CSV table of C-alpha atoms in Angstrom, one decimal:
chain,number,residue,atom,x,y,z
A,1,MET,CA,-107.2,37.7,-83.2
A,2,ASP,CA,-105.6,36.9,-86.5
A,3,ASN,CA,-103.5,39.7,-88.0
A,4,VAL,CA,-103.7,41.9,-84.9
A,5,GLU,CA,-100.3,43.1,-83.7
A,6,VAL,CA,-99.5,42.7,-80.0
A,7,LEU,CA,-97.2,45.3,-78.5
A,8,GLY,CA,-95.3,43.1,-76.1
A,9,GLU,CA,-91.8,42.9,-74.7
A,10,ASP,CA,-90.3,41.9,-78.0
A,11,ASP,CA,-91.6,45.1,-79.7
A,12,THR,CA,-88.9,47.4,-78.3
A,13,LYS,CA,-88.0,48.8,-81.7
A,14,LYS,CA,-91.6,49.5,-82.7
A,15,ASP,CA,-92.5,51.0,-79.4
A,16,ARG,CA,-89.4,53.2,-79.3
A,17,ARG,CA,-90.3,54.5,-82.7
A,18,GLY,CA,-93.6,55.7,-81.3
A,19,ASP,CA,-91.9,57.3,-78.4
A,20,ASP,CA,-89.5,59.1,-80.7
A,21,VAL,CA,-92.4,60.5,-82.7
A,22,ASP,CA,-94.0,61.7,-79.5
A,23,ARG,CA,-90.9,63.6,-78.6
A,24,ARG,CA,-90.4,65.1,-82.1
A,25,SER,CA,-94.0,66.3,-82.3
A,26,GLY,CA,-94.6,67.3,-78.7
A,27,GLY,CA,-97.0,64.3,-78.2
A,28,GLY,CA,-99.8,65.8,-80.4
A,29,LEU,CA,-102.6,63.4,-81.2
A,30,ALA,CA,-102.5,64.2,-84.9
A,31,SER,CA,-98.9,63.3,-85.3
A,32,VAL,CA,-99.3,60.1,-83.3
A,33,ALA,CA,-102.3,59.2,-85.4
A,34,LEU,CA,-100.3,59.7,-88.6
A,35,THR,CA,-97.7,57.3,-87.4
A,36,TRP,CA,-100.3,54.8,-86.2
A,37,ASP,CA,-102.1,55.0,-89.6
A,38,GLU,CA,-98.9,54.4,-91.5
A,39,LYS,CA,-98.1,51.5,-89.2
A,40,ARG,CA,-101.5,49.9,-89.6
A,41,ASN,CA,-101.5,50.2,-93.4
A,42,ARG,CA,-98.0,48.7,-93.7
A,43,ARG,CA,-99.1,45.8,-91.4
A,44,ASN,CA,-102.3,45.1,-93.4
A,45,LYS,CA,-100.4,45.2,-96.7
A,46,ALA,CA,-97.7,42.9,-95.4
A,47,SER,CA,-100.2,40.4,-94.1
A,48,GLY,CA,-102.5,40.5,-97.0
A,49,ARG,CA,-105.3,41.1,-94.6
A,50,VAL,CA,-108.8,41.2,-96.1
A,51,SER,CA,-111.5,42.8,-94.1
A,52,CYS,CA,-115.3,42.8,-94.4
A,53,PHE,CA,-115.7,46.5,-93.6
A,54,LEU,CA,-116.1,49.8,-95.4
A,55,GLY,CA,-115.2,49.4,-99.1
A,56,ASP,CA,-113.7,45.9,-98.7
A,57,GLU,CA,-115.2,42.7,-99.9
A,58,ILE,CA,-114.5,39.1,-99.5
A,59,SER,CA,-115.3,37.3,-102.8
A,60,ASP,CA,-115.5,33.8,-101.3
A,61,ARG,CA,-118.4,33.2,-98.8
A,62,GLY,CA,-116.6,30.2,-97.3
A,63,GLN,CA,-113.5,32.4,-96.6
A,64,TYR,CA,-115.7,35.0,-94.9
A,65,LEU,CA,-117.5,32.4,-92.7
A,66,ARG,CA,-114.2,30.8,-91.8
A,67,ARG,CA,-112.9,34.2,-90.7
A,68,VAL,CA,-115.8,34.8,-88.3
A,69,GLY,CA,-115.6,31.3,-86.9
A,70,ILE,CA,-118.9,29.7,-87.8
A,71,PRO,CA,-118.7,25.9,-87.2
A,72,SER,CA,-118.5,23.4,-90.1
A,73,ARG,CA,-121.6,22.3,-92.0
A,74,ALA,CA,-124.0,24.2,-89.7
A,75,VAL,CA,-127.4,24.6,-91.4
A,76,VAL,CA,-130.5,26.3,-90.0
A,77,ALA,CA,-132.9,27.4,-92.8
A,78,ASP,CA,-130.8,29.6,-95.1
A,79,PHE,CA,-128.3,30.4,-92.3
A,80,SER,CA,-125.7,27.9,-93.6
A,81,CYS,CA,-122.0,27.5,-94.0
A,82,ASP,CA,-119.6,24.8,-95.1
A,83,CYS,CA,-116.3,25.7,-93.5
A,84,SER,CA,-113.0,23.7,-93.5
A,85,ALA,CA,-111.8,25.4,-90.3
A,86,SER,CA,-114.1,24.6,-87.4
A,87,ALA,CA,-114.6,27.1,-84.6
A,88,SER,CA,-113.7,24.5,-82.2
A,89,ALA,CA,-110.0,24.9,-83.1
A,90,PRO,CA,-108.0,26.7,-80.5
A,91,ALA,CA,-108.0,30.5,-80.9
A,92,PRO,CA,-104.7,32.3,-81.5
A,93,ALA,CA,-102.9,33.4,-78.3
A,94,THR,CA,-103.8,36.9,-77.3
A,95,GLU,CA,-102.7,39.2,-74.5
A,96,ALA,CA,-105.9,41.2,-74.1
A,97,PRO,CA,-107.4,41.1,-70.6
A,98,GLY,CA,-110.9,39.9,-69.7
A,99,LEU,CA,-111.0,37.2,-72.3
A,100,SER,CA,-113.5,34.5,-72.8
A,101,PRO,CA,-113.2,31.8,-70.2
A,102,SER,CA,-112.2,29.1,-72.7
A,103,PRO,CA,-109.7,29.6,-75.5
A,104,SER,CA,-112.1,27.8,-77.9
A,105,LYS,CA,-115.0,30.3,-77.1
A,106,LYS,CA,-115.6,33.3,-79.3
A,107,ARG,CA,-117.3,36.1,-77.5
A,108,VAL,CA,-120.3,37.7,-79.3
A,109,VAL,CA,-121.7,41.1,-78.1
A,110,SER,CA,-124.7,43.0,-79.5
A,111,GLY,CA,-127.7,45.1,-78.4
A,112,VAL,CA,-130.9,46.8,-79.3
A,113,GLN,CA,-132.3,50.2,-78.3
A,114,PRO,CA,-135.5,50.2,-76.3
A,115,THR,CA,-137.1,52.9,-78.4
A,116,GLY,CA,-140.6,52.1,-79.7
A,117,SER,CA,-141.8,48.6,-80.3
A,118,VAL,CA,-139.4,45.8,-81.4
A,119,HIS,CA,-140.4,45.1,-85.0
A,120,LEU,CA,-139.9,42.4,-87.6
A,121,GLY,CA,-136.8,44.1,-88.9
A,122,ASN,CA,-135.1,44.0,-85.5
A,123,TYR,CA,-136.0,40.4,-85.1
A,124,LEU,CA,-135.1,39.0,-88.6
A,125,GLY,CA,-132.1,41.3,-88.9
A,126,ALA,CA,-130.6,40.8,-85.5
A,127,ILE,CA,-132.3,38.9,-82.7
A,128,LYS,CA,-133.1,35.8,-84.7
A,129,ASN,CA,-129.5,35.5,-85.7
A,130,TRP,CA,-128.4,35.8,-82.1
A,131,VAL,CA,-130.7,32.9,-81.3
A,132,LEU,CA,-129.2,31.0,-84.3
A,133,LEU,CA,-125.8,31.4,-82.8
A,134,GLN,CA,-127.1,29.3,-79.9
A,135,VAL,CA,-129.0,26.8,-82.1
A,136,ILE,CA,-126.2,26.4,-84.6
A,137,ALA,CA,-123.1,26.4,-82.5
A,138,LEU,CA,-123.8,24.7,-79.2
A,139,PRO,CA,-125.1,21.3,-80.4
A,140,LEU,CA,-122.1,20.9,-82.8
A,141,VAL,CA,-119.2,22.5,-81.0
A,142,VAL,CA,-119.5,22.7,-77.2
A,143,ASP,CA,-119.0,26.2,-75.7
A,144,THR,CA,-118.3,27.8,-79.1
A,145,TYR,CA,-119.8,31.2,-78.2
A,146,ASP,CA,-119.8,33.3,-75.1
A,147,THR,CA,-122.7,35.7,-75.7
A,148,PHE,CA,-123.6,39.1,-74.3
A,149,PHE,CA,-126.9,40.6,-75.5
A,150,PHE,CA,-128.1,43.8,-73.9
A,151,ILE,CA,-130.6,46.6,-74.1
A,152,VAL,CA,-128.7,49.8,-74.9
A,153,ASP,CA,-130.9,52.2,-72.9
A,154,LEU,CA,-128.2,54.8,-72.7
A,155,HIS,CA,-128.2,55.1,-76.5
A,156,ALA,CA,-132.0,55.7,-76.3
A,157,ILE,CA,-131.5,59.2,-75.0
A,158,THR,CA,-129.3,60.6,-77.7
A,159,LEU,CA,-132.4,62.3,-79.2
A,160,PRO,CA,-135.4,63.8,-77.4
A,161,TYR,CA,-137.5,61.1,-75.7
A,162,ASP,CA,-140.4,60.5,-73.3
A,163,ALA,CA,-138.9,59.6,-69.9
A,164,SER,CA,-142.1,57.9,-68.8
A,165,GLU,CA,-142.0,55.6,-71.7
A,166,LEU,CA,-138.3,54.6,-71.5
A,167,SER,CA,-138.7,52.3,-68.5
A,168,LYS,CA,-141.8,50.6,-70.1
A,169,ALA,CA,-140.0,50.1,-73.4
A,170,THR,CA,-136.9,48.8,-71.7
A,171,ARG,CA,-138.8,46.1,-69.8
A,172,SER,CA,-140.7,45.2,-72.9
A,173,THR,CA,-137.6,44.9,-75.1
A,174,ALA,CA,-135.9,42.7,-72.5
A,175,ALA,CA,-138.9,40.4,-72.3
A,176,LEU,CA,-139.0,40.2,-76.1
A,177,TYR,CA,-135.3,39.2,-76.1
A,178,LEU,CA,-136.2,36.2,-74.0
A,179,ALA,CA,-139.5,35.5,-75.8
A,180,CYS,CA,-137.6,35.4,-79.1
A,181,GLY,CA,-135.4,32.6,-77.9
A,182,ILE,CA,-132.4,34.2,-76.2
A,183,ASP,CA,-131.5,31.7,-73.5
A,184,PRO,CA,-130.3,33.3,-70.3
A,185,SER,CA,-128.5,30.1,-69.3
A,186,LYS,CA,-126.3,30.5,-72.4
A,187,ALA,CA,-126.2,34.3,-72.8
A,188,SER,CA,-125.8,37.3,-70.5
A,189,VAL,CA,-128.8,39.5,-70.9
A,190,PHE,CA,-128.7,42.9,-69.1
A,191,LEU,CA,-129.2,46.6,-69.4
A,192,GLN,CA,-126.4,48.8,-70.5
A,193,SER,CA,-127.1,51.4,-67.8
A,194,HIS,CA,-126.7,48.7,-65.1
A,195,VAL,CA,-123.0,48.3,-66.0
A,196,ARG,CA,-121.4,51.7,-65.2
A,197,ALA,CA,-118.1,50.7,-66.9
A,198,HIS,CA,-119.7,51.4,-70.3
A,199,VAL,CA,-119.8,55.2,-69.6
A,200,GLU,CA,-116.4,55.3,-67.9
A,201,LEU,CA,-114.7,53.6,-70.8
A,202,MET,CA,-116.5,55.9,-73.2
A,203,TRP,CA,-115.0,58.9,-71.6
A,204,LEU,CA,-111.5,57.4,-71.8
A,205,LEU,CA,-112.0,56.5,-75.5
A,206,SER,CA,-113.3,60.1,-76.2
A,207,SER,CA,-109.9,61.5,-75.2
A,208,VAL,CA,-108.3,59.7,-78.2
A,209,THR,CA,-111.2,60.0,-80.7
A,210,PRO,CA,-110.6,62.7,-83.4
A,211,LEU,CA,-113.6,65.0,-83.8
A,212,GLY,CA,-113.3,64.5,-87.6
A,213,TRP,CA,-114.0,60.8,-87.3
A,214,LEU,CA,-117.3,61.5,-85.5
A,215,ASN,CA,-118.4,64.2,-87.9
A,216,ARG,CA,-118.0,61.7,-90.8
A,217,MET,CA,-120.5,59.2,-89.3
A,218,ILE,CA,-123.3,58.8,-91.7
A,219,GLN,CA,-126.0,58.2,-89.0
A,220,PHE,CA,-125.0,61.4,-87.2
A,221,LYS,CA,-125.6,63.4,-90.4
A,222,GLU,CA,-128.9,61.7,-91.1
A,223,LYS,CA,-130.3,61.9,-87.6
A,224,SER,CA,-129.2,65.5,-86.9
A,225,ARG,CA,-130.7,66.6,-90.2
A,226,MET,CA,-134.0,64.9,-89.2
A,227,ALA,CA,-134.1,66.2,-85.7
A,228,GLY,CA,-133.0,69.8,-86.4
A,229,ASP,CA,-130.0,71.6,-84.9
A,230,GLU,CA,-132.0,72.7,-81.8
A,231,ASN,CA,-132.7,69.1,-80.8
A,232,VAL,CA,-129.2,67.7,-81.4
A,233,GLY,CA,-127.1,67.2,-78.3
A,234,VAL,CA,-123.5,66.1,-77.9
A,235,ALA,CA,-124.7,62.6,-77.1
A,236,LEU,CA,-125.7,62.0,-80.7
A,237,LEU,CA,-122.3,63.0,-81.9
A,238,THR,CA,-120.5,60.7,-79.4
A,239,TYR,CA,-122.9,57.8,-79.9
A,240,PRO,CA,-120.3,55.8,-81.8
A,241,VAL,CA,-117.8,56.2,-79.0
A,242,LEU,CA,-120.3,54.7,-76.5
A,243,MET,CA,-120.9,51.9,-79.0
A,244,ALA,CA,-117.2,51.3,-79.1
A,245,SER,CA,-117.1,51.1,-75.3
A,246,ASP,CA,-120.0,48.6,-75.4
A,247,ILE,CA,-118.0,46.3,-77.6
A,248,LEU,CA,-114.4,46.7,-76.3
A,249,LEU,CA,-115.3,46.3,-72.6
A,250,TYR,CA,-115.9,42.6,-73.2
A,251,GLN,CA,-112.9,41.8,-75.4
A,252,THR,CA,-115.3,40.9,-78.1
A,253,ASP,CA,-114.5,38.6,-81.0
A,254,LEU,CA,-117.7,39.0,-83.1
A,255,VAL,CA,-120.3,41.7,-83.4
A,256,PRO,CA,-123.5,40.9,-85.3
A,257,VAL,CA,-124.1,44.1,-87.3
A,258,GLY,CA,-126.4,45.3,-90.1
A,259,GLU,CA,-125.2,47.2,-93.1
A,260,ASP,CA,-126.0,50.5,-91.4
A,261,GLN,CA,-123.8,49.8,-88.4
A,262,LYS,CA,-120.6,48.7,-90.3
A,263,GLN,CA,-119.2,52.2,-90.2
A,264,HIS,CA,-119.6,52.3,-86.4
A,265,LEU,CA,-117.9,49.0,-86.0
A,266,GLU,CA,-115.0,50.1,-88.2
A,267,LEU,CA,-114.6,53.1,-85.8
A,268,THR,CA,-114.5,50.7,-82.9
A,269,ARG,CA,-111.7,48.7,-84.5
A,270,GLU,CA,-109.8,51.9,-85.2
A,271,LEU,CA,-110.1,53.0,-81.6
A,272,ALA,CA,-109.0,49.6,-80.3
A,273,GLU,CA,-105.9,49.6,-82.4
A,274,ARG,CA,-105.2,53.3,-81.5
A,275,VAL,CA,-105.4,52.7,-77.8
A,276,ASN,CA,-103.3,49.5,-78.1
A,277,TYR,CA,-100.7,51.5,-79.9
A,278,LEU,CA,-100.7,54.6,-77.7
A,279,TYR,CA,-101.0,52.9,-74.3
A,280,GLY,CA,-100.4,49.2,-74.6
A,281,GLY,CA,-97.2,47.1,-74.8
A,282,ARG,CA,-94.1,48.4,-73.0
A,283,LYS,CA,-95.8,51.7,-72.1
A,284,TRP,CA,-98.3,49.9,-70.0
A,285,LYS,CA,-95.7,47.6,-68.5
A,286,LYS,CA,-93.6,50.6,-67.4
A,287,LEU,CA,-96.6,51.7,-65.3
A,288,GLY,CA,-96.8,48.4,-63.6
A,289,GLY,CA,-99.1,46.6,-66.0
A,290,ARG,CA,-98.8,43.3,-67.7
A,291,GLY,CA,-98.1,44.7,-71.2
A,292,GLY,CA,-99.6,43.5,-74.4
A,293,MET,CA,-102.9,44.5,-75.9
A,294,LEU,CA,-105.5,46.4,-73.9
A,295,PHE,CA,-108.3,45.6,-76.4
A,296,LYS,CA,-109.0,42.7,-78.7
A,297,VAL,CA,-109.9,44.0,-82.1
A,298,PRO,CA,-113.5,42.8,-83.0
A,299,GLU,CA,-114.7,41.4,-86.3
A,300,ALA,CA,-118.0,41.9,-87.9
A,301,PHE,CA,-120.5,39.1,-88.2
A,302,ILE,CA,-122.9,40.0,-91.0
A,303,PRO,CA,-125.4,37.1,-91.5
A,304,PRO,CA,-125.9,35.9,-95.1
A,305,THR,CA,-129.6,36.7,-94.9
A,306,GLY,CA,-131.8,38.9,-92.8
A,307,ALA,CA,-129.4,41.8,-92.4
A,308,ARG,CA,-131.7,44.4,-93.8
A,309,VAL,CA,-135.5,44.3,-93.8
A,310,MET,CA,-137.2,47.1,-95.6
A,311,SER,CA,-140.2,49.3,-94.9
A,312,LEU,CA,-143.7,48.2,-95.9
A,313,THR,CA,-144.3,51.6,-97.3
A,314,ASP,CA,-141.0,52.1,-99.1
A,315,GLY,CA,-138.9,49.2,-100.4
A,316,LEU,CA,-135.8,51.4,-100.5
A,317,SER,CA,-135.9,52.4,-96.9
A,318,LYS,CA,-135.0,50.3,-93.9
A,319,MET,CA,-137.8,49.1,-91.6
A,320,SER,CA,-137.3,51.4,-88.6
A,321,LYS,CA,-138.7,52.4,-85.2
A,322,SER,CA,-138.1,56.0,-86.0
A,323,SER,CA,-140.5,56.1,-88.9
A,324,PRO,CA,-143.5,58.3,-88.0
A,325,SER,CA,-145.8,55.8,-89.7
A,326,ASP,CA,-146.6,52.6,-87.8
A,327,GLN,CA,-147.9,51.2,-91.1
A,328,SER,CA,-144.2,51.0,-92.3
A,329,ARG,CA,-143.4,48.1,-89.9
A,330,ILE,CA,-144.7,44.9,-88.4
A,331,ASN,CA,-144.2,45.0,-84.6
A,332,LEU,CA,-143.6,41.7,-82.8
A,333,LEU,CA,-146.6,42.3,-80.6
A,334,ASP,CA,-149.0,43.3,-83.4
A,335,THR,CA,-152.3,41.3,-83.4
A,336,LYS,CA,-153.3,39.0,-86.3
A,337,ASP,CA,-155.8,41.6,-87.5
A,338,VAL,CA,-153.2,44.4,-87.4
A,339,ILE,CA,-150.6,42.4,-89.3
A,340,ALA,CA,-153.2,41.4,-91.9
A,341,ASN,CA,-154.2,45.1,-92.4
A,342,LYS,CA,-150.6,46.3,-92.7
A,343,ILE,CA,-149.7,43.7,-95.3
A,344,LYS,CA,-152.9,44.3,-97.2
A,345,ARG,CA,-152.1,48.0,-97.4
A,346,CYS,CA,-148.3,47.7,-98.0
A,347,LYS,CA,-146.8,49.3,-101.1
A,348,THR,CA,-146.7,47.0,-104.1
A,349,ASP,CA,-146.3,47.5,-107.9
A,350,SER,CA,-148.1,46.9,-111.2
A,351,PHE,CA,-145.9,44.1,-112.5
A,352,THR,CA,-147.2,40.6,-113.1
A,353,GLY,CA,-145.9,37.7,-111.0
A,354,MET,CA,-143.4,37.7,-108.1
A,355,GLU,CA,-139.6,37.8,-108.4
A,356,PHE,CA,-136.5,38.5,-106.4
A,357,ASP,CA,-133.7,40.9,-107.3
A,358,ASN,CA,-135.4,43.1,-109.9
A,359,PRO,CA,-134.1,46.6,-109.2
A,360,GLU,CA,-137.4,48.0,-110.5
A,361,ARG,CA,-139.3,46.1,-107.9
A,362,PRO,CA,-137.8,46.8,-104.4
A,363,GLU,CA,-141.1,46.2,-102.6
A,364,CYS,CA,-141.6,42.8,-104.2
A,365,ASN,CA,-138.0,41.8,-103.3
A,366,ASN,CA,-138.6,42.9,-99.7
A,367,LEU,CA,-141.8,41.0,-99.2
A,368,LEU,CA,-140.5,37.8,-100.8
A,369,SER,CA,-137.4,38.1,-98.5
A,370,ILE,CA,-139.6,38.4,-95.5
A,371,TYR,CA,-141.6,35.4,-96.6
A,372,GLN,CA,-138.4,33.4,-97.1
A,373,LEU,CA,-137.1,34.3,-93.6
A,374,VAL,CA,-140.3,33.6,-91.7
A,375,THR,CA,-140.9,30.3,-93.4
A,376,GLY,CA,-137.3,29.1,-93.5
A,377,LYS,CA,-137.5,28.2,-97.2
A,378,THR,CA,-134.7,28.6,-99.7
A,379,LYS,CA,-134.8,31.4,-102.2
A,380,GLU,CA,-135.4,28.9,-105.0
A,381,GLU,CA,-138.3,27.3,-103.1
A,382,VAL,CA,-139.9,30.7,-102.7
A,383,GLU,CA,-139.5,31.6,-106.3
A,384,ASN,CA,-141.0,28.3,-107.5
A,385,GLU,CA,-143.9,28.7,-105.1
A,386,CYS,CA,-144.7,32.4,-105.7
A,387,GLN,CA,-143.6,33.3,-109.2
A,388,ASN,CA,-147.0,33.0,-110.8
A,389,MET,CA,-149.0,34.5,-107.9
A,390,ASN,CA,-150.8,37.8,-108.0
A,391,TRP,CA,-150.5,40.3,-105.2
A,392,GLY,CA,-153.7,39.3,-103.5
A,393,THR,CA,-152.8,35.6,-103.3
A,394,PHE,CA,-149.2,36.3,-102.1
A,395,LYS,CA,-150.3,38.8,-99.4
A,396,ALA,CA,-152.6,36.2,-98.0
A,397,ILE,CA,-149.9,33.5,-97.6
A,398,LEU,CA,-147.4,36.1,-96.3
A,399,THR,CA,-149.9,37.2,-93.7
A,400,ASP,CA,-150.4,33.6,-92.5
A,401,ALA,CA,-146.7,33.0,-92.5
A,402,VAL,CA,-145.9,36.1,-90.4
A,403,VAL,CA,-148.7,35.5,-87.9
A,404,ASP,CA,-147.7,31.8,-87.5
A,405,HIS,CA,-144.0,32.8,-87.0
A,406,LEU,CA,-144.8,35.5,-84.4
A,407,HIS,CA,-147.5,33.5,-82.4
A,408,PRO,CA,-145.1,31.5,-80.2
A,409,ILE,CA,-143.1,34.7,-79.5
A,410,GLN,CA,-146.2,36.5,-78.3
A,411,VAL,CA,-147.3,33.6,-76.1
A,412,ARG,CA,-143.9,33.4,-74.4
A,413,TYR,CA,-143.8,37.2,-74.0
A,414,SER,CA,-147.2,37.1,-72.2
A,415,GLU,CA,-145.8,34.4,-69.8
A,416,ILE,CA,-142.7,36.4,-69.1
A,417,THR,CA,-144.4,39.7,-68.4
A,418,THR,CA,-146.9,38.1,-65.9
A,419,ASP,CA,-143.9,37.5,-63.5
A,420,PRO,CA,-141.8,40.7,-63.2
A,421,THR,CA,-139.5,39.2,-60.7
A,422,TYR,CA,-138.3,36.6,-63.2
A,423,LEU,CA,-137.2,39.3,-65.6
A,424,ASP,CA,-135.6,41.3,-62.9
A,425,HIS,CA,-133.6,38.3,-61.8
A,426,ILE,CA,-132.4,37.6,-65.3
A,427,LEU,CA,-131.3,41.2,-65.8
A,428,SER,CA,-129.6,41.3,-62.4
A,429,GLU,CA,-127.6,38.1,-63.0
A,430,GLY,CA,-126.6,39.2,-66.5
A,431,ALA,CA,-125.4,42.6,-65.2
A,432,LYS,CA,-123.3,41.0,-62.5
A,433,LYS,CA,-121.5,38.7,-64.9
A,434,ALA,CA,-121.0,41.6,-67.4
A,435,ALA,CA,-119.7,44.0,-64.7
A,436,ASP,CA,-117.2,41.5,-63.5
A,437,ILE,CA,-115.7,41.1,-67.0
A,438,ALA,CA,-116.0,44.8,-67.8
A,439,GLU,CA,-114.1,45.8,-64.7
A,440,ILE,CA,-111.1,43.8,-65.7
A,441,THR,CA,-110.8,45.7,-69.0
A,442,LEU,CA,-111.6,49.1,-67.4
A,443,SER,CA,-109.1,48.8,-64.6
A,444,ASN,CA,-106.3,47.9,-67.0
A,445,VAL,CA,-107.1,50.8,-69.3
A,446,TYR,CA,-107.2,53.2,-66.3
A,447,GLN,CA,-103.7,51.9,-65.3
A,448,ALA,CA,-102.3,52.1,-68.8
A,449,MET,CA,-103.5,55.7,-69.2
A,450,GLY,CA,-101.8,56.8,-66.0
A,451,PHE,CA,-104.6,56.8,-63.4
A,452,LEU,CA,-104.0,55.8,-59.8
A,453,LYS,CA,-105.5,52.5,-58.7
A,454,ARG,CA,-108.8,53.0,-56.8
């Protein structure tokens, strides 16, 4: 990965400095963290590194897309890029274990919780973009992406839940993955709980995760406030550590994330660099290991459109499974009549005409964005078509567009769920491939942290 420091055999001076700090401070985590933070900041300043994470922006879209490796001149609806550096170019040499089988492949990892029905926000904000990674990349650049998409069922129990509904929701979510276009011949589709290395690595990462980092997570604050102290378990606090494990196990290059997950990905990057510093390089080699990085440091992939679909009842709130009102979201399996009723009753405003990007009209902007995404039209085309419409006329064409877009997904879902053995086979094969790769990473981390080989 560009601008990621590898602690190898030539890093004696850097590694010895860390050892000296350990001796002076008694090996305390806080003192090591201070040294590591200073080291990272100096490295970033020296390299001129620009990140797409918390508080940082990349002003040039082409620069951003080149960084995340999208291939040249790929265009699918508004999901487009014009990059001078093709993703087919050989990746920089790296020493992290469990890498993608081809140096030209970039590994993409992401998942969705099986809580409640999968809705339009999940699809347009995440799943559709995963499908586009297959549609865009593979015809233009052979084997550009090595993709892992899984149902994060362990994350689903961080808050009180109905055990009888979890298995149903898990199967339904997996079937919808496939119905939406995820191709199991090009991607590994599996359940998080079927690869035990996720939990094992989470425990190892927990040992080097400062409590203060977790307390600052915005989602923890929001969800704990909503659930009440009596319903908040430790799992909700450590949720980001499990997410880090999900990503780092597979030596991931790119993580498709929405705006609300960027903070969690930044934590993942911090943990990867911390473990590489504390246990990688010469320290690992002294224990019989290969040396070098234990984890590749992942990058965010934030799509140009579709990253955040808002509620039908509040244009300032994200469309969410956790909302108590089903009216706030369009579920992928909603019937035509249900979709029509939800759009008919959705919150609007008293302004005349339709327009994007008016801060006084968040609901209008949200509904126009949904229309743009499900039709594949450009923003300019939507503006020209809809600017003089009233709400009644626009809601009618939006309803038709959403229904038409979801119809093939619903047909395919019905076909998949009529044969449970097909879904079981896909999940089993995906878990086997994932477990083989995860075990390489996990074994190396165990060794580097001083555990005996099992």
